[in-house]
Amino acid sequence: MNDKARNQTHFGFRQVAEDEKAGLVHGVFSRVASKYDVMNDLMSVGIHRIWKNAMMDWLAPQSGQHLLDVAGGTGDIAFRFLGRAPGARVTVCDMTESMLVEGRKRAEAGRLADRLAWVTGDAMALPFADATFDRYTISFGIRNVTRIPDALAEAHRVLKPGGRLMVLEFSQIPVPALQWAYDRYSFNVIPPLGQLVAQDRDSYQYLVESIRRFPDQQTFAAMIRDAGFERVQYRNLSMGIAALHSGWKL
């Protein structure tokens, strides 16, 4: 394999140089930050809230734990975690400052300021020491990372022994006819909705394409194992439209 081939990755359905992807993704989320939560509600008919609550049910937050929530700029996961574990702490890390700004604006951010930290950082090179956190979460963010194995390796590095990784991400429906119907909805409804609500069709076209490029459940579970995690499991949500993946650093 030549150097050029090695350095290529995908941005939606486009092939781009690896060193270009982070900037392109940053541009997408900078543009959609102010409408991100509204669009999530519209695109999923509010179901993303049920998925995030299911994530908390399985994660079972405990007082005293320190969570690192990556790509969590708007605070959805952080606020849920702290709501269930009043004695816990959360560090939110996101590569896009404008997403962190939106999170800090939310009312919960003010009430929970003493237990929340907001950090700009890259999932593939986290600005934290080894064995710092008890839990690591990333919700609808890992498919946007240029090199997913690097992000999983970093998750393993910053977790303490006994720490747990949990990933919530769009996935693949195992019934072909249902996947076909969902694809028709995704490609024909979501980009026009992005244009109507956020005045940005292209960013939502990318987001739909990025979902289709993400590995299926078993392939992604194998990637988590390859990063050194054990007791790896996944649960399908809404027939596989999304999936929760769990792994432990033992």
Coordinates of N, CA and C in Angstrom, one line a residue:
M1 N 0.9 -1.2 0.0 CA 0.0 0.0 0.0 C 0.9 1.2 0.0
N2 N 0.6 2.2 -0.9 CA 1.5 3.4 -1.0 C 1.1 4.4 0.1
D3 N 1.9 5.4 0.3 CA 1.6 6.4 1.3 C 0.3 7.1 1.1
K4 N 0.0 7.4 -0.2 CA -1.2 8.2 -0.5 C -2.4 7.4 0.0
A5 N -2.4 6.0 -0.3 CA -3.6 5.2 0.1 C -3.7 5.1 1.6
R6 N -2.5 5.0 2.2 CA -2.6 4.9 3.7 C -3.1 6.1 4.3
N7 N -2.9 7.3 3.7 CA -3.3 8.5 4.3 C -4.7 9.0 3.9
Q8 N -5.4 8.2 3.2 CA -6.8 8.6 2.9 C -7.8 8.1 3.9
T9 N -8.9 8.8 4.1 CA -10.0 8.4 4.9 C -11.3 8.9 4.3
H10 N -12.4 8.7 4.9 CA -13.7 9.1 4.3 C -14.2 10.3 5.1
F11 N -14.9 11.2 4.4 CA -15.7 12.2 5.0 C -17.1 12.1 4.4
G12 N -17.9 11.4 5.1 CA -19.2 11.0 4.5 C -18.8 10.0 3.3
F13 N -19.3 10.2 2.1 CA -19.0 9.4 1.0 C -17.8 9.8 0.2
R14 N -17.2 10.9 0.6 CA -16.0 11.5 -0.1 C -14.7 10.9 0.5
Q15 N -13.7 10.7 -0.3 CA -12.4 10.3 0.1 C -11.6 11.6 0.3
V16 N -11.0 11.8 1.5 CA -10.2 13.0 1.7 C -8.9 12.5 2.4
A17 N -7.9 13.4 2.4 CA -6.7 13.2 3.1 C -7.0 13.1 4.6
E18 N -6.3 12.2 5.3 CA -6.5 12.1 6.8 C -6.3 13.4 7.5
D19 N -5.3 14.2 7.1 CA -5.1 15.4 7.8 C -6.0 16.5 7.5
E20 N -7.0 16.3 6.6 CA -8.0 17.2 6.3 C -9.3 17.0 7.1
K21 N -9.5 15.7 7.5 CA -10.8 15.3 8.0 C -11.2 16.1 9.3
A22 N -10.3 16.2 10.2 CA -10.6 16.9 11.5 C -11.1 18.3 11.3
G23 N -10.5 19.0 10.3 CA -10.9 20.4 10.0 C -12.3 20.4 9.4
L24 N -12.6 19.4 8.5 CA -13.9 19.3 7.9 C -15.0 19.0 8.9
V25 N -14.7 18.1 9.8 CA -15.7 17.8 10.9 C -15.9 19.0 11.8
H26 N -14.8 19.6 12.1 CA -14.9 20.8 13.0 C -15.8 21.9 12.3
G27 N -15.6 22.0 11.0 CA -16.5 23.0 10.3 C -18.0 22.6 10.4
V28 N -18.3 21.3 10.2 CA -19.6 20.9 10.3 C -20.2 21.2 11.7
F29 N -19.6 20.9 12.8 CA -20.1 21.1 14.1 C -20.1 22.6 14.5
S30 N -19.2 23.3 14.0 CA -19.2 24.8 14.3 C -20.4 25.4 13.6
R31 N -20.8 24.9 12.4 CA -22.0 25.5 11.7 C -23.3 25.1 12.4
V32 N -23.3 23.8 12.9 CA -24.6 23.4 13.4 C -24.8 23.5 14.9
A33 N -23.8 24.0 15.6 CA -23.8 24.0 17.1 C -25.1 24.6 17.7
S34 N -25.5 25.7 17.2 CA -26.6 26.4 17.8 C -28.0 25.7 17.6
K35 N -28.0 24.8 16.6 CA -29.3 24.1 16.2 C -29.1 22.6 16.5
Y36 N -28.0 22.2 17.1 CA -27.7 20.8 17.3 C -28.8 20.1 18.0
D37 N -29.2 20.6 19.2 CA -30.2 19.9 20.0 C -31.6 19.9 19.4
V38 N -31.9 21.0 18.7 CA -33.2 21.0 18.1 C -33.3 20.0 16.9
M39 N -32.2 20.0 16.1 CA -32.2 19.0 15.0 C -32.2 17.6 15.5
N40 N -31.5 17.3 16.6 CA -31.5 15.9 17.1 C -33.0 15.5 17.5
D41 N -33.7 16.4 18.1 CA -35.1 16.1 18.4 C -35.9 15.9 17.2
L42 N -35.7 16.7 16.1 CA -36.5 16.6 14.9 C -36.2 15.4 14.1
M43 N -34.9 15.1 14.0 CA -34.4 13.9 13.2 C -34.8 12.6 13.8
S44 N -34.8 12.5 15.1 CA -35.1 11.3 15.8 C -36.5 11.2 16.4
V45 N -37.3 12.3 16.2 CA -38.6 12.5 16.8 C -38.5 12.3 18.3
G46 N -37.4 12.9 18.9 CA -37.2 12.8 20.3 C -36.6 11.5 20.9
I47 N -36.5 10.5 20.0 CA -36.1 9.2 20.5 C -34.7 9.2 21.0
H48 N -33.8 10.2 20.5 CA -32.4 10.2 21.0 C -32.4 10.4 22.6
R49 N -33.4 11.0 23.1 CA -33.5 11.2 24.6 C -33.7 9.8 25.3
I50 N -34.5 9.0 24.7 CA -34.7 7.6 25.2 C -33.4 6.8 25.1
W51 N -32.7 6.9 24.0 CA -31.5 6.2 23.9 C -30.5 6.7 24.9
K52 N -30.4 8.0 25.1 CA -29.4 8.5 26.1 C -29.8 8.0 27.6
N53 N -31.1 8.0 27.8 CA -31.5 7.4 29.1 C -31.2 6.0 29.3
A54 N -31.3 5.2 28.2 CA -30.9 3.8 28.2 C -29.4 3.7 28.4
M55 N -28.7 4.6 27.9 CA -27.2 4.6 28.1 C -26.9 4.7 29.6
M56 N -27.6 5.7 30.2 CA -27.4 5.9 31.7 C -27.9 4.7 32.5
D57 N -29.0 4.0 32.1 CA -29.4 2.8 32.8 C -28.4 1.8 32.8
W58 N -27.7 1.6 31.7 CA -26.7 0.5 31.6 C -25.4 1.0 32.3
L59 N -25.1 2.2 32.2 CA -23.8 2.7 32.8 C -23.9 2.8 34.3
A60 N -25.1 3.0 34.8 CA -25.4 3.1 36.3 C -24.4 4.0 37.0
P61 N -24.5 5.3 36.8 CA -23.6 6.2 37.5 C -23.6 6.1 39.0
Q62 N -22.4 6.3 39.6 CA -22.3 6.2 41.0 C -21.6 7.4 41.6
S63 N -22.0 7.9 42.8 CA -21.3 9.0 43.4 C -19.8 8.7 43.6
G64 N -19.0 9.7 43.4 CA -17.5 9.5 43.5 C -16.9 9.2 42.2
Q65 N -17.6 8.8 41.2 CA -17.0 8.5 39.9 C -16.7 9.8 39.2
H66 N -15.6 9.7 38.3 CA -15.2 10.8 37.5 C -15.4 10.3 36.0
L67 N -16.3 10.9 35.3 CA -16.7 10.6 33.9 C -15.9 11.5 33.0
L68 N -15.4 11.0 31.9 CA -14.9 11.8 30.8 C -15.9 11.5 29.7
D69 N -16.6 12.6 29.2 CA -17.6 12.5 28.1 C -16.9 13.2 26.9
V70 N -16.6 12.4 25.9 CA -15.9 13.0 24.7 C -16.9 13.3 23.6
A71 N -16.7 14.3 22.9 CA -17.6 14.8 21.9 C -19.0 15.1 22.5
G72 N -19.0 15.6 23.7 CA -20.2 15.8 24.4 C -20.5 17.3 24.7
G73 N -20.1 18.1 23.7 CA -20.1 19.6 24.0 C -21.4 20.2 24.5
T74 N -22.6 19.7 24.1 CA -23.8 20.3 24.5 C -24.3 19.8 25.9
G75 N -23.5 18.9 26.5 CA -23.8 18.5 27.9 C -24.8 17.5 28.1
D76 N -25.5 16.9 27.1 CA -26.6 16.0 27.3 C -26.2 14.8 28.2
I77 N -25.1 14.2 27.9 CA -24.7 13.0 28.7 C -24.2 13.5 30.1
A78 N -23.4 14.5 30.1 CA -22.9 15.0 31.4 C -24.0 15.3 32.4
F79 N -25.0 16.0 31.9 CA -26.1 16.4 32.8 C -26.9 15.2 33.3
R80 N -27.1 14.3 32.4 CA -27.8 13.0 32.8 C -27.0 12.3 33.9
F81 N -25.7 12.2 33.7 CA -24.8 11.4 34.6 C -24.8 12.1 36.0
L82 N -24.7 13.4 36.0 CA -24.7 14.1 37.3 C -26.0 14.0 38.0
G83 N -27.1 14.0 37.2 CA -28.4 13.9 37.7 C -28.7 12.6 38.5
R84 N -28.0 11.6 38.0 CA -28.2 10.2 38.7 C -27.1 10.0 39.7
A85 N -26.1 10.7 39.8 CA -25.0 10.5 40.8 C -24.5 11.9 41.3
P86 N -25.3 12.4 42.3 CA -25.0 13.8 42.8 C -23.6 14.0 43.3
G87 N -22.9 12.9 43.7 CA -21.5 13.1 44.2 C -20.4 12.8 43.1
A88 N -20.9 12.7 41.8 CA -19.9 12.4 40.8 C -19.4 13.7 40.2
R89 N -18.4 13.6 39.3 CA -17.8 14.7 38.5 C -17.8 14.3 37.1
V90 N -17.8 15.3 36.2 CA -17.7 15.1 34.7 C -16.8 16.1 34.1
T91 N -15.9 15.6 33.2 CA -15.2 16.4 32.3 C -15.7 16.2 30.9
V92 N -16.1 17.3 30.3 CA -16.6 17.2 28.9 C -15.5 17.7 28.0
C93 N -15.2 16.8 27.0 CA -14.1 17.1 26.1 C -14.7 17.1 24.7
D94 N -14.5 18.2 23.9 CA -15.0 18.3 22.6 C -14.0 19.1 21.7
M95 N -13.8 18.7 20.5 CA -12.9 19.4 19.6 C -13.4 20.7 19.1
T96 N -14.7 21.0 19.3 CA -15.3 22.2 18.7 C -15.7 23.1 19.8
E97 N -15.1 24.2 19.9 CA -15.3 25.2 21.0 C -16.8 25.7 21.0
S98 N -17.3 25.9 19.8 CA -18.7 26.4 19.7 C -19.7 25.4 20.3
M99 N -19.4 24.1 20.2 CA -20.3 23.1 20.9 C -20.2 23.2 22.4
L100 N -19.0 23.4 22.9 CA -18.8 23.6 24.4 C -19.5 24.9 24.8
V101 N -19.5 25.9 24.0 CA -20.2 27.2 24.3 C -21.7 26.9 24.5
E102 N -22.2 26.1 23.6 CA -23.7 25.8 23.7 C -24.0 25.1 25.0
G103 N -23.1 24.1 25.4 CA -23.3 23.4 26.6 C -23.2 24.3 27.8
R104 N -22.3 25.2 27.8 CA -22.2 26.1 29.0 C -23.4 27.0 29.1
K105 N -24.1 27.3 28.1 CA -25.2 28.2 28.1 C -26.4 27.6 28.8
R106 N -26.5 26.2 28.9 CA -27.7 25.6 29.4 C -27.8 25.8 30.9
A107 N -29.0 25.8 31.3 CA -29.3 26.1 32.7 C -28.6 25.1 33.7
E108 N -28.5 23.8 33.2 CA -27.9 22.8 34.1 C -26.5 23.1 34.3
A109 N -25.8 23.7 33.3 CA -24.4 24.0 33.5 C -24.1 24.9 34.7
G110 N -25.0 25.9 34.8 CA -24.8 26.8 36.0 C -25.0 26.1 37.3
R111 N -26.0 25.3 37.4 CA -26.4 24.6 38.6 C -25.3 23.6 39.0
L112 N -24.6 23.0 38.0 CA -23.7 21.9 38.3 C -22.2 22.3 38.1
A113 N -22.0 23.7 38.0 CA -20.7 24.2 37.7 C -19.5 23.6 38.5
D114 N -19.8 23.4 39.8 CA -18.7 22.9 40.7 C -18.3 21.5 40.4
R115 N -19.1 20.7 39.6 CA -18.8 19.3 39.3 C -18.5 19.1 37.8
L116 N -18.4 20.2 37.0 CA -18.3 20.1 35.6 C -17.0 20.8 35.2
A117 N -16.3 20.2 34.2 CA -15.2 20.9 33.6 C -15.4 20.8 32.0
W118 N -15.1 21.8 31.3 CA -15.2 21.8 29.9 C -13.8 22.0 29.2
V119 N -13.4 21.1 28.4 CA -12.1 21.1 27.8 C -12.2 20.9 26.3
T120 N -11.4 21.7 25.6 CA -11.3 21.5 24.1 C -10.2 20.5 23.9
G121 N -10.5 19.4 23.2 CA -9.5 18.4 22.9 C -9.9 17.4 21.9
D122 N -8.9 16.7 21.4 CA -9.0 15.7 20.3 C -9.2 14.3 20.9
A123 N -10.2 13.6 20.4 CA -10.4 12.2 20.9 C -9.2 11.3 20.6
M124 N -8.4 11.6 19.6 CA -7.3 10.7 19.2 C -6.0 11.1 20.0
A125 N -6.0 12.2 20.8 CA -4.9 12.6 21.5 C -5.4 13.4 22.7
L126 N -6.0 12.7 23.7 CA -6.7 13.4 24.8 C -5.6 14.1 25.7
P127 N -6.0 15.3 26.2 CA -5.1 16.1 27.0 C -5.2 15.7 28.5
F128 N -5.1 14.4 28.8 CA -5.3 13.9 30.2 C -4.2 12.9 30.4
A129 N -3.9 12.7 31.7 CA -2.9 11.7 32.1 C -3.5 10.3 32.1
D130 N -2.6 9.3 32.0 CA -3.1 7.9 32.1 C -3.9 7.7 33.4
A131 N -4.8 6.8 33.2 CA -5.6 6.3 34.4 C -6.2 7.4 35.2
T132 N -6.9 8.3 34.6 CA -7.5 9.4 35.3 C -9.0 9.3 35.6
F133 N -9.7 8.5 34.7 CA -11.2 8.5 34.8 C -11.7 7.1 35.1
D134 N -12.9 7.2 35.8 CA -13.6 5.9 36.1 C -14.5 5.4 34.9
R135 N -15.0 6.4 34.2 CA -15.9 6.1 33.1 C -15.6 7.0 31.9
Y136 N -15.8 6.4 30.7 CA -15.6 7.2 29.4 C -16.8 7.0 28.6
T137 N -17.4 8.0 28.1 CA -18.6 7.9 27.2 C -18.3 8.8 26.0
I138 N -18.9 8.3 24.9 CA -18.9 9.1 23.7 C -20.2 8.8 23.0
S139 N -21.0 9.8 22.7 CA -22.4 9.7 22.2 C -22.5 10.4 20.8
F140 N -22.7 9.5 19.8 CA -22.9 10.0 18.4 C -21.7 10.9 18.0
G141 N -20.5 10.5 18.4 CA -19.3 11.2 18.1 C -18.2 10.4 17.5
I142 N -18.1 9.1 17.8 CA -17.0 8.3 17.4 C -16.9 8.1 15.9
R143 N -18.1 8.1 15.2 CA -18.0 8.0 13.8 C -17.4 9.1 13.0
N144 N -17.2 10.3 13.7 CA -16.6 11.5 13.1 C -15.1 11.5 13.3
V145 N -14.6 10.6 14.1 CA -13.1 10.6 14.4 C -12.4 10.0 13.2
T146 N -11.3 10.6 12.9 CA -10.5 10.2 11.7 C -10.0 8.8 11.8
R147 N -9.4 8.5 12.9 CA -8.9 7.1 13.2 C -9.5 6.5 14.4
I148 N -10.6 5.8 14.3 CA -11.3 5.3 15.4 C -10.5 4.4 16.3
P149 N -9.6 3.5 15.8 CA -8.8 2.7 16.7 C -7.9 3.6 17.6
D150 N -7.4 4.8 17.1 CA -6.7 5.7 18.0 C -7.5 6.2 19.1
A151 N -8.8 6.6 18.8 CA -9.7 7.1 19.8 C -10.0 6.0 20.9
L152 N -10.2 4.8 20.5 CA -10.4 3.7 21.4 C -9.2 3.4 22.3
A153 N -8.0 3.5 21.7 CA -6.8 3.3 22.4 C -6.6 4.4 23.5
E154 N -7.0 5.7 23.1 CA -6.9 6.8 24.1 C -7.9 6.6 25.2
A155 N -9.1 6.1 24.9 CA -10.1 5.8 25.9 C -9.5 4.8 26.9
H156 N -8.9 3.8 26.4 CA -8.3 2.8 27.3 C -7.2 3.4 28.1
R157 N -6.4 4.2 27.5 CA -5.2 4.8 28.3 C -5.7 5.7 29.4
V158 N -6.7 6.5 29.2 CA -7.1 7.5 30.3 C -8.0 6.9 31.3
L159 N -8.5 5.6 31.1 CA -9.4 5.0 32.1 C -8.5 4.3 33.2
K160 N -9.0 4.3 34.4 CA -8.4 3.6 35.5 C -8.6 2.1 35.3
P161 N -7.8 1.3 35.9 CA -8.1 -0.2 35.9 C -9.5 -0.4 36.6
G162 N -10.3 -1.1 35.9 CA -11.7 -1.3 36.4 C -12.6 -0.3 35.8
G163 N -12.1 0.6 35.0 CA -12.9 1.6 34.3 C -13.7 1.1 33.2
R164 N -14.7 1.8 32.8 CA -15.6 1.3 31.8 C -15.8 2.3 30.6
L165 N -15.8 1.8 29.4 CA -16.1 2.6 28.2 C -17.6 2.3 27.8
M166 N -18.3 3.3 27.4 CA -19.6 3.1 26.8 C -19.8 4.1 25.6
V167 N -20.2 3.5 24.5 CA -20.3 4.3 23.2 C -21.8 4.1 22.8
L168 N -22.4 5.3 22.5 CA -23.7 5.3 21.9 C -23.5 5.8 20.5
E169 N -23.9 5.1 19.5 CA -23.7 5.5 18.1 C -24.8 4.9 17.2
F170 N -25.1 5.6 16.1 CA -25.9 5.1 15.1 C -25.3 3.8 14.5
S171 N -26.1 2.8 14.1 CA -25.6 1.6 13.7 C -26.4 1.0 12.5
Q172 N -26.4 -0.3 12.4 CA -27.0 -0.9 11.2 C -28.2 -1.8 11.6
I173 N -29.3 -1.7 11.0 CA -30.5 -2.5 11.2 C -30.3 -3.9 10.6
P174 N -30.4 -5.0 11.4 CA -30.1 -6.3 10.8 C -31.1 -6.8 9.9
V175 N -32.2 -6.1 9.7 CA -33.3 -6.6 8.7 C -33.1 -5.7 7.5
P176 N -32.7 -6.3 6.3 CA -32.4 -5.5 5.1 C -33.6 -4.6 4.7
A177 N -34.8 -5.1 4.7 CA -36.0 -4.3 4.3 C -36.2 -3.0 5.2
L178 N -36.0 -3.2 6.5 CA -36.1 -2.1 7.4 C -34.9 -1.1 7.2
Q179 N -33.7 -1.6 6.9 CA -32.6 -0.7 6.7 C -32.8 0.1 5.4
W180 N -33.4 -0.5 4.4 CA -33.7 0.2 3.1 C -34.7 1.3 3.4
A181 N -35.7 1.0 4.2 CA -36.7 2.1 4.5 C -36.1 3.2 5.3
Y182 N -35.2 2.8 6.3 CA -34.6 3.9 7.1 C -33.6 4.7 6.2
D183 N -32.9 4.1 5.3 CA -32.1 4.8 4.4 C -32.9 5.9 3.5
R184 N -34.0 5.4 3.1 CA -34.9 6.4 2.3 C -35.2 7.6 3.1
Y185 N -35.6 7.3 4.4 CA -35.9 8.4 5.3 C -34.7 9.3 5.5
S186 N -33.6 8.7 5.8 CA -32.4 9.5 6.2 C -32.0 10.4 5.0
F187 N -31.9 9.9 3.8 CA -31.3 10.6 2.7 C -32.3 11.6 2.1
N188 N -33.6 11.3 2.3 CA -34.6 12.2 1.6 C -35.2 13.2 2.6
V189 N -35.1 13.0 3.9 CA -35.8 13.9 4.9 C -34.8 14.7 5.6
I190 N -33.7 14.1 6.1 CA -32.8 14.8 7.0 C -32.0 16.0 6.4
P191 N -31.4 15.8 5.2 CA -30.7 17.0 4.6 C -31.7 18.2 4.3
P192 N -32.9 17.9 3.8 CA -33.8 19.1 3.6 C -34.2 19.7 4.9
L193 N -34.4 18.8 6.0 CA -34.7 19.4 7.3 C -33.6 20.2 7.8
G194 N -32.4 19.8 7.6 CA -31.2 20.6 8.0 C -31.2 22.0 7.3
Q195 N -31.6 22.0 6.0 CA -31.7 23.3 5.3 C -32.8 24.2 5.9
L196 N -33.9 23.6 6.2 CA -35.0 24.3 6.7 C -34.8 24.9 8.1
V197 N -34.2 24.1 9.0 CA -34.1 24.5 10.4 C -32.7 25.2 10.6
A198 N -31.7 24.6 10.1 CA -30.3 25.2 10.4 C -29.7 25.9 9.2
Q199 N -30.4 26.0 8.1 CA -29.9 26.6 6.8 C -28.6 26.0 6.4
D200 N -28.5 24.7 6.6 CA -27.3 24.0 6.3 C -27.6 22.5 5.8
R201 N -27.8 22.4 4.5 CA -28.1 21.0 4.0 C -26.9 20.2 4.0
D202 N -25.7 20.8 3.6 CA -24.5 20.0 3.4 C -24.0 19.3 4.6
S203 N -24.1 20.0 5.8 CA -23.6 19.4 7.0 C -24.5 18.1 7.4
Y204 N -25.8 18.2 7.1 CA -26.7 17.1 7.5 C -26.6 16.0 6.4
Q205 N -26.2 16.3 5.2 CA -25.9 15.3 4.2 C -24.7 14.5 4.7
Y206 N -23.7 15.2 5.2 CA -22.5 14.5 5.7 C -22.8 13.6 6.8
L207 N -23.7 14.1 7.8 CA -24.0 13.3 9.0 C -24.7 12.1 8.6
V208 N -25.6 12.1 7.6 CA -26.3 10.9 7.2 C -25.3 10.0 6.5
E209 N -24.4 10.5 5.7 CA -23.4 9.6 5.0 C -22.5 9.0 6.0
S210 N -22.1 9.8 7.0 CA -21.2 9.2 8.0 C -21.8 8.0 8.8
I211 N -23.1 8.1 9.0 CA -23.8 6.9 9.6 C -23.6 5.7 8.8
R212 N -23.8 5.8 7.5 CA -23.7 4.7 6.6 C -22.3 4.1 6.5
R213 N -21.3 4.9 6.8 CA -19.9 4.5 6.7 C -19.4 3.8 8.0
F214 N -20.2 4.0 9.0 CA -19.8 3.4 10.3 C -19.9 1.9 10.4
P215 N -18.9 1.2 11.0 CA -19.0 -0.3 11.0 C -20.3 -0.8 11.7
D216 N -20.6 -2.0 11.3 CA -21.8 -2.6 12.0 C -21.4 -3.0 13.4
Q217 N -22.4 -3.5 14.1 CA -22.2 -3.8 15.6 C -21.1 -4.8 15.9
Q218 N -21.1 -5.9 15.2 CA -20.0 -6.9 15.5 C -18.6 -6.4 15.1
T219 N -18.5 -5.7 14.0 CA -17.2 -5.1 13.6 C -16.7 -4.1 14.6
F220 N -17.6 -3.2 15.1 CA -17.2 -2.2 16.0 C -16.8 -2.9 17.4
A221 N -17.6 -3.9 17.8 CA -17.3 -4.6 19.0 C -15.9 -5.2 18.9
A222 N -15.5 -5.7 17.8 CA -14.2 -6.3 17.6 C -13.1 -5.2 17.7
M223 N -13.4 -4.0 17.2 CA -12.5 -2.9 17.3 C -12.2 -2.5 18.8
I224 N -13.3 -2.6 19.6 CA -13.2 -2.3 21.0 C -12.3 -3.3 21.7
R225 N -12.5 -4.6 21.4 CA -11.7 -5.6 21.9 C -10.2 -5.4 21.5
D226 N -10.0 -5.1 20.3 CA -8.6 -4.9 19.8 C -7.9 -3.7 20.5
A227 N -8.7 -2.8 21.1 CA -8.1 -1.7 21.8 C -7.7 -2.1 23.3
G228 N -8.0 -3.3 23.6 CA -7.6 -3.8 25.0 C -8.8 -4.0 25.9
F229 N -10.0 -3.7 25.5 CA -11.1 -3.8 26.4 C -11.6 -5.2 26.5
E230 N -12.2 -5.5 27.7 CA -12.7 -6.9 27.9 C -14.2 -6.8 28.3
R231 N -14.8 -8.0 28.3 CA -16.3 -8.1 28.6 C -17.0 -7.1 27.7
V232 N -16.7 -7.1 26.4 CA -17.3 -6.2 25.4 C -18.7 -6.8 25.0
Q233 N -19.7 -5.9 25.1 CA -21.1 -6.3 24.8 C -21.7 -5.1 24.0
Y234 N -22.8 -5.4 23.3 CA -23.6 -4.3 22.7 C -25.0 -4.6 22.8
R235 N -25.8 -3.6 22.8 CA -27.3 -3.7 22.8 C -27.8 -2.8 21.7
N236 N -28.7 -3.4 20.9 CA -29.4 -2.6 19.8 C -30.5 -1.8 20.4
L237 N -30.7 -0.6 19.9 CA -31.7 0.3 20.3 C -32.6 0.6 19.1
S238 N -33.9 0.6 19.2 CA -34.8 0.8 18.1 C -34.5 0.0 16.9
M239 N -34.3 -1.3 17.1 CA -34.1 -2.3 16.1 C -32.7 -2.2 15.5
G240 N -31.8 -1.4 16.0 CA -30.5 -1.3 15.5 C -30.2 0.0 14.8
I241 N -31.2 0.9 14.8 CA -30.9 2.3 14.3 C -29.7 2.9 15.1
A242 N -29.7 2.6 16.4 CA -28.5 3.0 17.2 C -28.1 1.7 18.0
A243 N -26.9 1.8 18.6 CA -26.5 0.7 19.4 C -25.6 1.3 20.6
L244 N -25.7 0.6 21.7 CA -24.8 0.9 22.8 C -23.7 -0.2 22.9
H245 N -22.5 0.2 23.0 CA -21.4 -0.7 23.2 C -20.7 -0.4 24.5
S246 N -20.4 -1.5 25.2 CA -19.8 -1.4 26.6 C -18.5 -2.3 26.6
G247 N -17.5 -1.8 27.2 CA -16.3 -2.5 27.4 C -15.6 -2.1 28.7
W248 N -14.8 -3.0 29.3 CA -14.1 -2.7 30.6 C -12.6 -2.8 30.4
K249 N -11.9 -1.9 31.2 CA -10.5 -2.0 31.3 C -10.1 -2.8 32.5
L250 N -9.8 -4.1 32.3 CA -9.5 -5.0 33.5 C -8.1 -5.3 33.6

